[in-house]
């Protein structure tokens, strides 16, 4: 009787696992698509003001910093989550995202002000 009840529950857990896996796949697909769209833009911005003969070095530096962040980010969040609880890892990730968005908005805003400011005419 116990075996029969376990056999009855197994398909439910299996189907639930498939539903979870399909949702996980969809979120990973969306995340990968977004990263694929933003990475070339970030690379272009990182080499925007670099001379042509130094662009390969600038791209290498960009990728090195990106790699360090991809390694250290999960390590730091994992250590914080182990020490303070899992929820703090999510809070830290959210705070870093908000800080990055505010910094980007500020930098983009200051760059746009430089472009729209009229040039001063010198009278010599």
PDB file of C-alpha atoms in Angstrom:
ATOM      1  CA  UNK A   1       0.000   0.000   0.000  1.00  0.00           C
ATOM      2  CA  UNK A   2       2.835   2.421   0.777  1.00  0.00           C
ATOM      3  CA  UNK A   3       4.455   1.558  -2.538  1.00  0.00           C
ATOM      4  CA  UNK A   4       1.197   2.269  -4.385  1.00  0.00           C
ATOM      5  CA  UNK A   5       0.823   5.675  -2.733  1.00  0.00           C
ATOM      6  CA  UNK A   6       4.437   6.555  -3.570  1.00  0.00           C
ATOM      7  CA  UNK A   7       3.855   5.564  -7.193  1.00  0.00           C
ATOM      8  CA  UNK A   8       0.841   7.853  -7.201  1.00  0.00           C
ATOM      9  CA  UNK A   9       2.899  10.821  -5.926  1.00  0.00           C
ATOM     10  CA  UNK A  10       5.923  10.332  -8.190  1.00  0.00           C
ATOM     11  CA  UNK A  11       4.257  11.619 -11.390  1.00  0.00           C
ATOM     12  CA  UNK A  12       3.125  14.748  -9.554  1.00  0.00           C
ATOM     13  CA  UNK A  13       6.657  15.551  -8.435  1.00  0.00           C
ATOM     14  CA  UNK A  14       8.056  14.659 -11.847  1.00  0.00           C
ATOM     15  CA  UNK A  15       5.576  16.911 -13.670  1.00  0.00           C
ATOM     16  CA  UNK A  16       6.149  19.660 -11.093  1.00  0.00           C
ATOM     17  CA  UNK A  17       9.871  19.340 -11.718  1.00  0.00           C
ATOM     18  CA  UNK A  18       9.329  19.667 -15.458  1.00  0.00           C
ATOM     19  CA  UNK A  19       7.223  22.805 -14.965  1.00  0.00           C
ATOM     20  CA  UNK A  20       9.924  24.272 -12.723  1.00  0.00           C
ATOM     21  CA  UNK A  21      12.619  23.370 -15.260  1.00  0.00           C
ATOM     22  CA  UNK A  22      10.711  25.028 -18.106  1.00  0.00           C
ATOM     23  CA  UNK A  23      10.275  28.213 -16.053  1.00  0.00           C
ATOM     24  CA  UNK A  24      13.944  28.137 -15.134  1.00  0.00           C
ATOM     25  CA  UNK A  25      14.874  27.691 -18.796  1.00  0.00           C
ATOM     26  CA  UNK A  26      12.668  30.633 -19.799  1.00  0.00           C
ATOM     27  CA  UNK A  27      14.207  32.949 -17.219  1.00  0.00           C
ATOM     28  CA  UNK A  28      17.709  31.877 -18.200  1.00  0.00           C
ATOM     29  CA  UNK A  29      16.844  32.477 -21.857  1.00  0.00           C
ATOM     30  CA  UNK A  30      15.599  35.997 -21.108  1.00  0.00           C
ATOM     31  CA  UNK A  31      18.665  36.727 -18.970  1.00  0.00           C
ATOM     32  CA  UNK A  32      21.032  35.470 -21.661  1.00  0.00           C
ATOM     33  CA  UNK A  33      19.211  37.434 -24.344  1.00  0.00           C
ATOM     34  CA  UNK A  34      19.485  40.614 -22.272  1.00  0.00           C
ATOM     35  CA  UNK A  35      23.170  40.053 -21.587  1.00  0.00           C
ATOM     36  CA  UNK A  36      23.768  39.406 -25.265  1.00  0.00           C
ATOM     37  CA  UNK A  37      22.152  42.732 -26.089  1.00  0.00           C
ATOM     38  CA  UNK A  38      23.894  44.804 -23.407  1.00  0.00           C
ATOM     39  CA  UNK A  39      27.419  43.366 -23.663  1.00  0.00           C
ATOM     40  CA  UNK A  40      28.261  44.855 -27.093  1.00  0.00           C
ATOM     41  CA  UNK A  41      26.892  48.226 -25.964  1.00  0.00           C
ATOM     42  CA  UNK A  42      29.021  48.186 -22.813  1.00  0.00           C
ATOM     43  CA  UNK A  43      32.071  47.131 -24.810  1.00  0.00           C
ATOM     44  CA  UNK A  44      31.473  49.961 -27.264  1.00  0.00           C
ATOM     45  CA  UNK A  45      31.123  52.482 -24.460  1.00  0.00           C
ATOM     46  CA  UNK A  46      34.272  51.228 -22.769  1.00  0.00           C
ATOM     47  CA  UNK A  47      36.411  51.823 -25.873  1.00  0.00           C
ATOM     48  CA  UNK A  48      34.645  54.983 -27.029  1.00  0.00           C
ATOM     49  CA  UNK A  49      37.385  57.449 -26.084  1.00  0.00           C
ATOM     50  CA  UNK A  50      40.350  55.147 -26.716  1.00  0.00           C
ATOM     51  CA  UNK A  51      42.758  55.625 -29.615  1.00  0.00           C
ATOM     52  CA  UNK A  52      42.514  53.038 -32.383  1.00  0.00           C
ATOM     53  CA  UNK A  53      45.922  51.489 -31.640  1.00  0.00           C
ATOM     54  CA  UNK A  54      44.939  50.932 -27.964  1.00  0.00           C
ATOM     55  CA  UNK A  55      41.441  49.507 -28.493  1.00  0.00           C
ATOM     56  CA  UNK A  56      42.480  45.866 -28.285  1.00  0.00           C
ATOM     57  CA  UNK A  57      44.100  46.537 -24.899  1.00  0.00           C
ATOM     58  CA  UNK A  58      41.002  48.393 -23.722  1.00  0.00           C
ATOM     59  CA  UNK A  59      38.779  45.460 -24.781  1.00  0.00           C
ATOM     60  CA  UNK A  60      41.091  43.046 -22.952  1.00  0.00           C
ATOM     61  CA  UNK A  61      40.933  45.185 -19.802  1.00  0.00           C
ATOM     62  CA  UNK A  62      37.129  45.340 -20.069  1.00  0.00           C
ATOM     63  CA  UNK A  63      36.909  41.546 -20.348  1.00  0.00           C
ATOM     64  CA  UNK A  64      39.352  41.073 -17.454  1.00  0.00           C
ATOM     65  CA  UNK A  65      37.312  43.331 -15.162  1.00  0.00           C
ATOM     66  CA  UNK A  66      34.133  41.565 -16.317  1.00  0.00           C
ATOM     67  CA  UNK A  67      35.672  38.179 -15.522  1.00  0.00           C
ATOM     68  CA  UNK A  68      36.793  39.269 -12.051  1.00  0.00           C
ATOM     69  CA  UNK A  69      33.279  40.547 -11.361  1.00  0.00           C
ATOM     70  CA  UNK A  70      31.697  37.319 -12.617  1.00  0.00           C
ATOM     71  CA  UNK A  71      33.904  35.352 -10.235  1.00  0.00           C
ATOM     72  CA  UNK A  72      33.934  37.621  -7.165  1.00  0.00           C
ATOM     73  CA  UNK A  73      30.251  38.587  -7.250  1.00  0.00           C
ATOM     74  CA  UNK A  74      28.858  35.125  -6.520  1.00  0.00           C
ATOM     75  CA  UNK A  75      31.628  34.440  -3.998  1.00  0.00           C
ATOM     76  CA  UNK A  76      30.876  37.626  -2.030  1.00  0.00           C
ATOM     77  CA  UNK A  77      27.115  37.093  -2.178  1.00  0.00           C
ATOM     78  CA  UNK A  78      27.576  33.461  -1.125  1.00  0.00           C
ATOM     79  CA  UNK A  79      29.710  34.423   1.856  1.00  0.00           C
ATOM     80  CA  UNK A  80      27.198  37.109   2.877  1.00  0.00           C
ATOM     81  CA  UNK A  81      24.305  34.667   2.502  1.00  0.00           C
ATOM     82  CA  UNK A  82      26.111  32.067   4.615  1.00  0.00           C
ATOM     83  CA  UNK A  83      26.918  34.600   7.329  1.00  0.00           C
ATOM     84  CA  UNK A  84      23.709  36.644   7.486  1.00  0.00           C
ATOM     85  CA  UNK A  85      21.071  34.585   5.706  1.00  0.00           C
ATOM     86  CA  UNK A  86      19.990  34.009   2.147  1.00  0.00           C
ATOM     87  CA  UNK A  87      17.752  37.084   1.952  1.00  0.00           C
ATOM     88  CA  UNK A  88      20.745  39.435   2.431  1.00  0.00           C
ATOM     89  CA  UNK A  89      22.362  38.092  -0.734  1.00  0.00           C
ATOM     90  CA  UNK A  90      19.306  39.194  -2.669  1.00  0.00           C
ATOM     91  CA  UNK A  91      19.242  42.571  -0.912  1.00  0.00           C
ATOM     92  CA  UNK A  92      22.909  43.162  -1.735  1.00  0.00           C
ATOM     93  CA  UNK A  93      22.366  42.251  -5.371  1.00  0.00           C
ATOM     94  CA  UNK A  94      19.376  44.597  -5.583  1.00  0.00           C
ATOM     95  CA  UNK A  95      21.254  47.451  -3.905  1.00  0.00           C
ATOM     96  CA  UNK A  96      24.223  47.068  -6.256  1.00  0.00           C
ATOM     97  CA  UNK A  97      21.813  47.124  -9.209  1.00  0.00           C
ATOM     98  CA  UNK A  98      20.090  50.276  -7.960  1.00  0.00           C
ATOM     99  CA  UNK A  99      23.452  51.943  -7.283  1.00  0.00           C
ATOM    100  CA  UNK A 100      24.632  51.035 -10.783  1.00  0.00           C
ATOM    101  CA  UNK A 101      21.446  52.401 -12.363  1.00  0.00           C
ATOM    102  CA  UNK A 102      21.736  55.688 -10.431  1.00  0.00           C
ATOM    103  CA  UNK A 103      25.406  56.037 -11.335  1.00  0.00           C
ATOM    104  CA  UNK A 104      24.682  55.315 -15.004  1.00  0.00           C
ATOM    105  CA  UNK A 105      21.827  57.841 -15.062  1.00  0.00           C
ATOM    106  CA  UNK A 106      24.066  60.471 -13.493  1.00  0.00           C
ATOM    107  CA  UNK A 107      26.947  59.825 -15.888  1.00  0.00           C
ATOM    108  CA  UNK A 108      24.684  59.712 -18.943  1.00  0.00           C
ATOM    109  CA  UNK A 109      22.967  62.909 -17.804  1.00  0.00           C
ATOM    110  CA  UNK A 110      26.289  64.747 -17.392  1.00  0.00           C
ATOM    111  CA  UNK A 111      27.467  63.531 -20.802  1.00  0.00           C
ATOM    112  CA  UNK A 112      24.258  64.766 -22.447  1.00  0.00           C
ATOM    113  CA  UNK A 113      24.664  68.167 -20.781  1.00  0.00           C
ATOM    114  CA  UNK A 114      28.143  68.461 -22.266  1.00  0.00           C
ATOM    115  CA  UNK A 115      26.789  67.693 -25.734  1.00  0.00           C
ATOM    116  CA  UNK A 116      23.874  70.122 -25.545  1.00  0.00           C
ATOM    117  CA  UNK A 117      25.807  73.013 -23.982  1.00  0.00           C
ATOM    118  CA  UNK A 118      26.436  75.687 -26.624  1.00  0.00           C
ATOM    119  CA  UNK A 119      30.054  76.274 -27.507  1.00  0.00           C
ATOM    120  CA  UNK A 120      31.567  79.477 -26.227  1.00  0.00           C
ATOM    121  CA  UNK A 121      32.830  81.815 -28.883  1.00  0.00           C
ATOM    122  CA  UNK A 122      36.101  83.499 -28.099  1.00  0.00           C
ATOM    123  CA  UNK A 123      36.584  87.065 -29.281  1.00  0.00           C
ATOM    124  CA  UNK A 124      40.230  87.417 -30.175  1.00  0.00           C
TER     125      UNK A 124
END
